[in-house]
Short mmCIF file of C-alpha atoms in Angstrom, two decimals:
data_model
loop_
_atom_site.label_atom_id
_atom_site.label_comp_id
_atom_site.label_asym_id
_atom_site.label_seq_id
_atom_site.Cartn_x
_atom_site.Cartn_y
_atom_site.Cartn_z
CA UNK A 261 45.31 -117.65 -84.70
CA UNK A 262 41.99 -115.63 -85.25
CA UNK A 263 42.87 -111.58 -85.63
CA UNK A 264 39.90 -109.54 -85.27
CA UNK A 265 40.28 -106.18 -87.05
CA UNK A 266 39.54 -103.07 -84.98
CA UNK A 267 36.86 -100.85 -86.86
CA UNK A 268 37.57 -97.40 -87.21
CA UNK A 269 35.67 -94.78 -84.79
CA UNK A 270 33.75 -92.84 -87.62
CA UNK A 271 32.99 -95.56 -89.42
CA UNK A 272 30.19 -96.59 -86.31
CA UNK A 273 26.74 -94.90 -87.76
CA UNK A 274 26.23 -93.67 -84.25
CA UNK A 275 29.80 -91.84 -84.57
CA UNK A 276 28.93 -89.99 -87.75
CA UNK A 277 25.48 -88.91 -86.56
CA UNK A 278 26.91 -87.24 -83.81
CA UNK A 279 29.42 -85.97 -86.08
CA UNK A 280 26.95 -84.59 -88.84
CA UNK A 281 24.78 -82.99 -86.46
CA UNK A 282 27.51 -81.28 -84.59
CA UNK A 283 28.88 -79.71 -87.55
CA UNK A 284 25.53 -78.49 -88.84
CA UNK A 285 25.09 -76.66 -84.85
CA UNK A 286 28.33 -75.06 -85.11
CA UNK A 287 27.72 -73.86 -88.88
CA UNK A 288 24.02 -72.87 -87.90
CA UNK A 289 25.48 -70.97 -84.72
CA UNK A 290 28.14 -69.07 -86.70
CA UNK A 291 25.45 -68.33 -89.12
CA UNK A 292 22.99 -66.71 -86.32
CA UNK A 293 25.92 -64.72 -85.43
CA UNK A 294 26.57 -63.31 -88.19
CA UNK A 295 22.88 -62.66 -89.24
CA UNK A 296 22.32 -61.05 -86.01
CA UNK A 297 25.50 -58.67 -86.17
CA UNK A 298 24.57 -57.83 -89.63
CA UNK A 299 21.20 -57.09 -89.25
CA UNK A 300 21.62 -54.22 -86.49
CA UNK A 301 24.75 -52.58 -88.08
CA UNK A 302 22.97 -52.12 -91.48
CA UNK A 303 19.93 -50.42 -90.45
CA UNK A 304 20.10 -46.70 -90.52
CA UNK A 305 20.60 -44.12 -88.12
CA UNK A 306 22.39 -43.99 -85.32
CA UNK A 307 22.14 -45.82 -81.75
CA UNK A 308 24.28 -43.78 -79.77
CA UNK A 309 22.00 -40.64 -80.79
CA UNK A 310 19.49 -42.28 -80.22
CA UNK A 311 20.51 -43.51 -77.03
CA UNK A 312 21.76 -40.22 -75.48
CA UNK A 313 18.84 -38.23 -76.95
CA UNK A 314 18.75 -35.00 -79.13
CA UNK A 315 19.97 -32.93 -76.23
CA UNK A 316 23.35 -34.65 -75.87
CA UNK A 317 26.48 -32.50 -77.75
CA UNK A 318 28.26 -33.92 -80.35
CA UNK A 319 31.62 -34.12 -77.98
CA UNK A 320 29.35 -36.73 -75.95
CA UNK A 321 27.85 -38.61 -79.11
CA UNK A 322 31.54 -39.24 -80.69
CA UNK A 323 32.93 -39.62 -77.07
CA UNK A 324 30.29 -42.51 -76.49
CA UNK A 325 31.08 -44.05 -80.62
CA UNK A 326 34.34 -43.97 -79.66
CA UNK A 327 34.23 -45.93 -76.36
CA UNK A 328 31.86 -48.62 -78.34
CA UNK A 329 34.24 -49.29 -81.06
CA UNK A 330 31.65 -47.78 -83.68
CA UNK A 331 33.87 -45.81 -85.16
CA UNK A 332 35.92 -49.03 -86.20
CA UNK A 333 35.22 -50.39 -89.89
CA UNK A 334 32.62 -52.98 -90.06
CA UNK A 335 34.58 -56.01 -90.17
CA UNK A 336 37.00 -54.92 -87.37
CA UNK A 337 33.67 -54.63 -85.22
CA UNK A 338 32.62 -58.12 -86.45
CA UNK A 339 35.90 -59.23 -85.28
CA UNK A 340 35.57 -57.81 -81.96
CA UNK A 341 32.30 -58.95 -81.87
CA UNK A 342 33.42 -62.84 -82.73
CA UNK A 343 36.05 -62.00 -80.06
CA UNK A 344 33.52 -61.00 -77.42
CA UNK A 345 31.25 -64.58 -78.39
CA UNK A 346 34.08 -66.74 -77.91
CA UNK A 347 34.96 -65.49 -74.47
CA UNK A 348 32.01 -64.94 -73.26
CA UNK A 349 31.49 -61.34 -73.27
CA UNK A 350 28.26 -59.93 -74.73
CA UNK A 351 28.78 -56.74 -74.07
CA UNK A 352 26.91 -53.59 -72.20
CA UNK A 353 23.37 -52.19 -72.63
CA UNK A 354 23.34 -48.99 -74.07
CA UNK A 355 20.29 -48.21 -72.09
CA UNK A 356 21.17 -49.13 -68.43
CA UNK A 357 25.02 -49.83 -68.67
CA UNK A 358 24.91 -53.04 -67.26
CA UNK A 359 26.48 -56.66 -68.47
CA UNK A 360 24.42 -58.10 -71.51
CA UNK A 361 24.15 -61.27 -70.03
CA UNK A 362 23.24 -59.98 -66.31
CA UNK A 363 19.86 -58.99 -68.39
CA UNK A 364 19.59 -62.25 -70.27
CA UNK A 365 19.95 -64.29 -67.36
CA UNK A 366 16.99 -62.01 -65.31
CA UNK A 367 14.25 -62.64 -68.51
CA UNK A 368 15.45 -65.65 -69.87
CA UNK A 369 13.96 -68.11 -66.99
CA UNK A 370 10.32 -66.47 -67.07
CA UNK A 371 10.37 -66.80 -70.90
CA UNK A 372 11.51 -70.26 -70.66
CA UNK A 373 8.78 -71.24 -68.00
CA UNK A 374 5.93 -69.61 -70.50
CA UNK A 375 7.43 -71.80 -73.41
CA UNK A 376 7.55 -75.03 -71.58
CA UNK A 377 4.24 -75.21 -69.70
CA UNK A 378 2.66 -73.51 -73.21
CA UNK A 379 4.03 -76.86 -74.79
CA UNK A 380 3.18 -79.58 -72.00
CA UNK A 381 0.11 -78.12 -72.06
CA UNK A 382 -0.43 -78.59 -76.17
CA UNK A 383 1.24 -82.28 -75.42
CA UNK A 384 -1.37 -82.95 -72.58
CA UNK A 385 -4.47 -81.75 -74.37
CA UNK A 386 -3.37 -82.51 -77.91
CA UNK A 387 -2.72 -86.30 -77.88
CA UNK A 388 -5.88 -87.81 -76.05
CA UNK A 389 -8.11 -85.40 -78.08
CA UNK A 390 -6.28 -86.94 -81.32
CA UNK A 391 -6.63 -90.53 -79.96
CA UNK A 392 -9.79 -90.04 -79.31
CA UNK A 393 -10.86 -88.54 -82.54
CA UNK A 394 -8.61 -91.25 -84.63
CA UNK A 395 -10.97 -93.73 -82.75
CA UNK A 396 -14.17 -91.95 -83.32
CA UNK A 397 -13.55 -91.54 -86.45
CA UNK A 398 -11.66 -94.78 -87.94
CA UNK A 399 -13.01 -96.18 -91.15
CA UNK A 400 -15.14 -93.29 -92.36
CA UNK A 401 -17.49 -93.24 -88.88
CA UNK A 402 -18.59 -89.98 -87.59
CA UNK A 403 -18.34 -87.77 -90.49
CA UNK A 404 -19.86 -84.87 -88.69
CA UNK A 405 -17.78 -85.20 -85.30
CA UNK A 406 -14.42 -85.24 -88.16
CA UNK A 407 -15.96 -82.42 -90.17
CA UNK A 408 -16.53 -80.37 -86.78
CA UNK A 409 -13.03 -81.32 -85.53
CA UNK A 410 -11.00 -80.90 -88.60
CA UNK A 411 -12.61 -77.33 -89.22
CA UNK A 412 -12.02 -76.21 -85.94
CA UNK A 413 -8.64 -77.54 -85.32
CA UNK A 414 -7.80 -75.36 -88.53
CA UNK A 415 -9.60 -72.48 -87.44
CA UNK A 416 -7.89 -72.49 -83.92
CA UNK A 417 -4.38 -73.44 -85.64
CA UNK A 418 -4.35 -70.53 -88.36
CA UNK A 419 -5.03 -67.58 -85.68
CA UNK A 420 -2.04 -65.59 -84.22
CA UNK A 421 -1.13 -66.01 -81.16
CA UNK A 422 -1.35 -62.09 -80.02
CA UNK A 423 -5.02 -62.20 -81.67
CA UNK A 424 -5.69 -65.24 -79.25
CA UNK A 425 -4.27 -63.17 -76.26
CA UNK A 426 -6.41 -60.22 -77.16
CA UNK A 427 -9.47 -62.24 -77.13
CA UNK A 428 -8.83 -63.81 -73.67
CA UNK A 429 -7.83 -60.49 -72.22
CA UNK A 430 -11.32 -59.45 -73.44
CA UNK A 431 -13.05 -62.42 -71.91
CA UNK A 432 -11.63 -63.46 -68.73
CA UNK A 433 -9.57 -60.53 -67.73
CA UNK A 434 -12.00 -57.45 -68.77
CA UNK A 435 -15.27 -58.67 -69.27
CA UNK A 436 -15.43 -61.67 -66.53
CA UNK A 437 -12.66 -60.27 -64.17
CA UNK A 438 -11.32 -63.98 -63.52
CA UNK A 439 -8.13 -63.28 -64.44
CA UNK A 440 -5.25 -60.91 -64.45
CA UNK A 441 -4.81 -59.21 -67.77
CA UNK A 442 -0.99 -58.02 -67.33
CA UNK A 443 2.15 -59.04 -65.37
CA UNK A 444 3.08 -61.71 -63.61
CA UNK A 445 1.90 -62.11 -60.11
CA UNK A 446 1.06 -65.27 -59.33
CA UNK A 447 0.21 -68.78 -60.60
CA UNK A 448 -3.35 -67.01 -61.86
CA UNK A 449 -1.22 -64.50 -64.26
CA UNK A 450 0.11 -67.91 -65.63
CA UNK A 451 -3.09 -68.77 -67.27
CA UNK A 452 -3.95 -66.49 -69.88
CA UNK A 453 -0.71 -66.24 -71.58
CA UNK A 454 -0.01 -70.17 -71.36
CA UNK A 455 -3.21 -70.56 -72.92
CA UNK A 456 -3.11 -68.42 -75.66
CA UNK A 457 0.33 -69.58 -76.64
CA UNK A 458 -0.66 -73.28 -76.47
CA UNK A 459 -4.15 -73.10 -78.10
CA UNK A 460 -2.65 -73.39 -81.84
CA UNK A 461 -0.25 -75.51 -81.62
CA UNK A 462 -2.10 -78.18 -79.57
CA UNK A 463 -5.13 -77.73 -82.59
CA UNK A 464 -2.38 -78.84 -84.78
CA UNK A 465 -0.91 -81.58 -83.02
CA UNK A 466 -4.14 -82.93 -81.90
CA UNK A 467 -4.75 -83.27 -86.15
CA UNK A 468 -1.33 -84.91 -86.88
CA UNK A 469 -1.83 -87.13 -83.79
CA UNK A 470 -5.54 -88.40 -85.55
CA UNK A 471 -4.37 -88.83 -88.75
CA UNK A 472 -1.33 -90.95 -87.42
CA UNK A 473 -3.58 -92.93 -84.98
CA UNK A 474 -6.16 -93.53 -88.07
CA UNK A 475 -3.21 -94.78 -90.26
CA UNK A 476 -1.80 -97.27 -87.59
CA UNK A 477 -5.74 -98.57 -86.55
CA UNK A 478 -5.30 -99.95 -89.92
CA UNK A 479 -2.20 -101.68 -90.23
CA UNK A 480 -1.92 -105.50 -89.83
CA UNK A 481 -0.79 -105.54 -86.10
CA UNK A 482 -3.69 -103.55 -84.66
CA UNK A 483 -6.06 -105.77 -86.77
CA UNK A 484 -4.12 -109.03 -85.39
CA UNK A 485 -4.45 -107.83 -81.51
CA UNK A 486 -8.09 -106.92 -81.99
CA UNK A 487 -8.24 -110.91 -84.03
CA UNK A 488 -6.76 -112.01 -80.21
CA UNK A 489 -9.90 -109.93 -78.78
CA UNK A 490 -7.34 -107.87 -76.40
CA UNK A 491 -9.04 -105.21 -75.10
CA UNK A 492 -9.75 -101.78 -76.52
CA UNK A 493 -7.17 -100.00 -74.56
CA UNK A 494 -4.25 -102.00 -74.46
CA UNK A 495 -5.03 -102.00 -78.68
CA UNK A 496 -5.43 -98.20 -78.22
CA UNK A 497 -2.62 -97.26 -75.57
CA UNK A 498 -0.26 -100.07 -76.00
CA UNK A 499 -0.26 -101.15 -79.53
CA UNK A 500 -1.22 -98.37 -81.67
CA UNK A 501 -0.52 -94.67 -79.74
CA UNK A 502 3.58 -95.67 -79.57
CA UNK A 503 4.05 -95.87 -82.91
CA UNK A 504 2.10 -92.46 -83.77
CA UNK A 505 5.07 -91.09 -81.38
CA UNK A 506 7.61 -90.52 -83.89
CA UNK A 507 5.75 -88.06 -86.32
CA UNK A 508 3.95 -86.41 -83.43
CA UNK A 509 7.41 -86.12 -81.84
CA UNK A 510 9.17 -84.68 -85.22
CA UNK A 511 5.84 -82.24 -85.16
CA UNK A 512 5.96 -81.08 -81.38
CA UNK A 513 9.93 -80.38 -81.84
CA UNK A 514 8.91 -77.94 -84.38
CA UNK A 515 5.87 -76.30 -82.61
CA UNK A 516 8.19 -75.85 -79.49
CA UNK A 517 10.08 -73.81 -81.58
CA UNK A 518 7.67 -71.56 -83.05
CA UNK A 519 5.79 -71.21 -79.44
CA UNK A 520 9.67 -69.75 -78.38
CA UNK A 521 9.46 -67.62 -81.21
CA UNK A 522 5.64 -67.01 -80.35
CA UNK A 523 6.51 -65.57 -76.81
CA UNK A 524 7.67 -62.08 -78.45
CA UNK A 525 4.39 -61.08 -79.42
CA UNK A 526 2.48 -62.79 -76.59
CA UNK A 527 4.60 -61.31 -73.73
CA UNK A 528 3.96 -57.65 -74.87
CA UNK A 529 0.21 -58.18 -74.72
CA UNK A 530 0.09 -59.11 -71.10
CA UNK A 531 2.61 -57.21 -70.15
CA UNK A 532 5.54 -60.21 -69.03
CA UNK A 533 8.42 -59.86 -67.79
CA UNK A 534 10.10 -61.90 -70.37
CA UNK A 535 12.94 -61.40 -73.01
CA UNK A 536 10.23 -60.70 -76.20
CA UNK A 537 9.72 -57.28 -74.11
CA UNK A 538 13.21 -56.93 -73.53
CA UNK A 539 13.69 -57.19 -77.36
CA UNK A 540 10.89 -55.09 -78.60
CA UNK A 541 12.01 -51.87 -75.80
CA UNK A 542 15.58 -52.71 -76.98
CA UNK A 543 14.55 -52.14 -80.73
CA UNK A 544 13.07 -49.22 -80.18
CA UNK A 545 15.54 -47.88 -78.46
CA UNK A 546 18.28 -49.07 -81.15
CA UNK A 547 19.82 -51.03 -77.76
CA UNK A 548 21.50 -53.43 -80.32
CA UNK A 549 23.95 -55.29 -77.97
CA UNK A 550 20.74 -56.56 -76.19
CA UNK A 551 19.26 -57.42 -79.40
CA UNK A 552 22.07 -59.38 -80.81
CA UNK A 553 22.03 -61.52 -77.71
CA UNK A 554 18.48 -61.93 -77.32
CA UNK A 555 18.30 -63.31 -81.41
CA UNK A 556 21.18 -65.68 -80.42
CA UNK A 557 19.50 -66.75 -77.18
CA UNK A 558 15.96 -67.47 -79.37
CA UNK A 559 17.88 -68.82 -82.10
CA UNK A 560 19.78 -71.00 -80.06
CA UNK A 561 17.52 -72.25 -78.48
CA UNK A 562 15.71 -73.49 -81.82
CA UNK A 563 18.37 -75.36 -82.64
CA UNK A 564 18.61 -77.08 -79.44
CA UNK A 565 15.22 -77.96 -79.41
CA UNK A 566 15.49 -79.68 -83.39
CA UNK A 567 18.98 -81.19 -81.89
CA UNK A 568 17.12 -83.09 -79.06
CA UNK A 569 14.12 -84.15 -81.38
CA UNK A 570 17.18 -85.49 -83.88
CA UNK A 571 18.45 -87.16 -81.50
CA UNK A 572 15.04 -88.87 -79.78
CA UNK A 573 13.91 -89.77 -83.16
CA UNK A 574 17.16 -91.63 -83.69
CA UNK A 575 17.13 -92.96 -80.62
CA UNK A 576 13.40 -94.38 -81.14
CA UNK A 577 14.19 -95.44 -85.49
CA UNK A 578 17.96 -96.40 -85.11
CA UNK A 579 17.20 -97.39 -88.70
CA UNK A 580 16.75 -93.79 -89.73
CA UNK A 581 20.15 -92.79 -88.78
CA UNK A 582 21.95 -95.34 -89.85
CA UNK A 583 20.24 -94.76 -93.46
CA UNK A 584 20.89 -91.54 -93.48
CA UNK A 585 24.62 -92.21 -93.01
#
């Protein structure tokens, strides 16, 4: 009689990658929490003041401290504060009164929509441009088209994104009048501020995608497929661009989070309704239950982003994971 031993769950590599990176998301989350608690509690001065203005009596001021819980010790508010997370509750704007995430869940969408189309629109210029340039310029060919490309790229990659706003504010809202410079009106108030966020990151993508697509041109399989004369594309688009996927994946997983982060500054120069506006009126204004949530909203979102390009790359290099555990 054969007996087949049953393997233990967490000894599957698949098991213990979803283990690992679940523990690092709660630890990173818990982390953000604190961070964000922290860093509006320690900063001088005093919300409620502000809040109410210099005209408000002290009666109101302590009334108001008292009805937030600021009068509490620090860690008691932390603990009310972990409280409020786990159930939900993120608490009340100073400002307007109303629910935390009632405000979060108006800006939250139009931020998201700037993000995403900023980054399929990086993905959709980026790659052919670095195919095509990894081509052109295979084997030491074109050294003026790769000296134009790679100084440029850099140029466009190193400049803020609010800088690149600016400029096409200038262009094509003030100078030209093609545009709308502010707001969000219509698919046309899209354009500037999807564009400015996208420009750098698709400059550096576009360079990472090249220098992938130059390494692969020379590996053994591309030379064997061109040895069977296939044609150029299928070598190009069949053979060769998959497998510059997985480092231009790891890449654009890390741009989409800094074009999240990027949306702060971009949003206040054209004016969008978003929640980088939110967050810049709410730190002026010392709002910091609105503050706290939108940090965890951004930060969360970061980690979701890195927790779905984990989990592609694994799923594209099962090798990788399984090495790794």
């Amino acid at each position: 009689m054969v007996t087949v031993e049953a393997t233990p769950v967490f000894d599957h590599p698949w098991m213990r990658f979803a283990a690992r990176r679940l523990g690092r998301i709660v630890v990173s989350v818990w982390v953000l929490i604190t961070a964000a608690f922290l860093m509006i509690h320690l900063v001088p001065g005093d919300p409620v003041r502000t809040v109410l203005g210099p005209t408000a009596t002290a009666e109101v001021v302590a009334a108001k401290r008292e009805a937030l819980g600021l009068n509490d010790s620090l860690w008691l508010q932390y603990v009310h504060y972990l409280q409020g997370m786990l159930s939900g509750d993120l608490g009340t704007a100073l400002t307007s009164n109303l629910p935390v995430s009632q405000v979060i869940g108006q800006r939250l969408p139009t931020t998201a929509t700037l993000a995403v189309l900023a980054f399929l629109l990086a993905v959709v210029v980026s790659i052919p441009i670095g195919v095509f340039m990894g081509v052109l310029t295979r084997g030491g060919r074109a050294r003026r088209a790769e000296l134009s490309f790679t100084s440029m790229s850099v140029v466009l990659g190193a400049i803020p994104e609010f800088l690149l706003a600016v400029g096409l504010v200038y262009v094509f809202g003030v100078s030209l009048g093609w545009l709308p410079v502010a707001g969000r009106s219509g698919p046309a108030s899209y354009v500037l501020p999807v564009v400015a966020l996208a420009i750098g990151p698709a400059a550096v993508l576009s360079r990472i995608v090249r220098v992938e697509m130059l390494s692969v041109l020379s590996a053994d399989y591309v030379r064997t497929a061109r040895a069977k004369r296939l044609r150029p594309a299928a070598v190009y688009f069949e053979h060769a661009l998959p497998n510059t996927l997985t480092a231009t994946l790891t890449l654009g997983g890390l741009l989409l989070s800094v074009m999240v982060a990027g949306t702060v500054l971009v949003e206040n120069v054209f004016a969008w309704p978003g929640l980088g506006t939110t967050m810049i009126s709410s730190i002026l204004a010392r709002d910091y239950p609105i503050v706290q949530a939108i940090v965890l909203v951004y930060g969360v979102g970061v980690l979701l982003v890195n927790l779905v390009v984990d989990v592609a790359l694994a799923v594209l290099d099962p090798r990788s994971a399984i090495r790794e555990s």
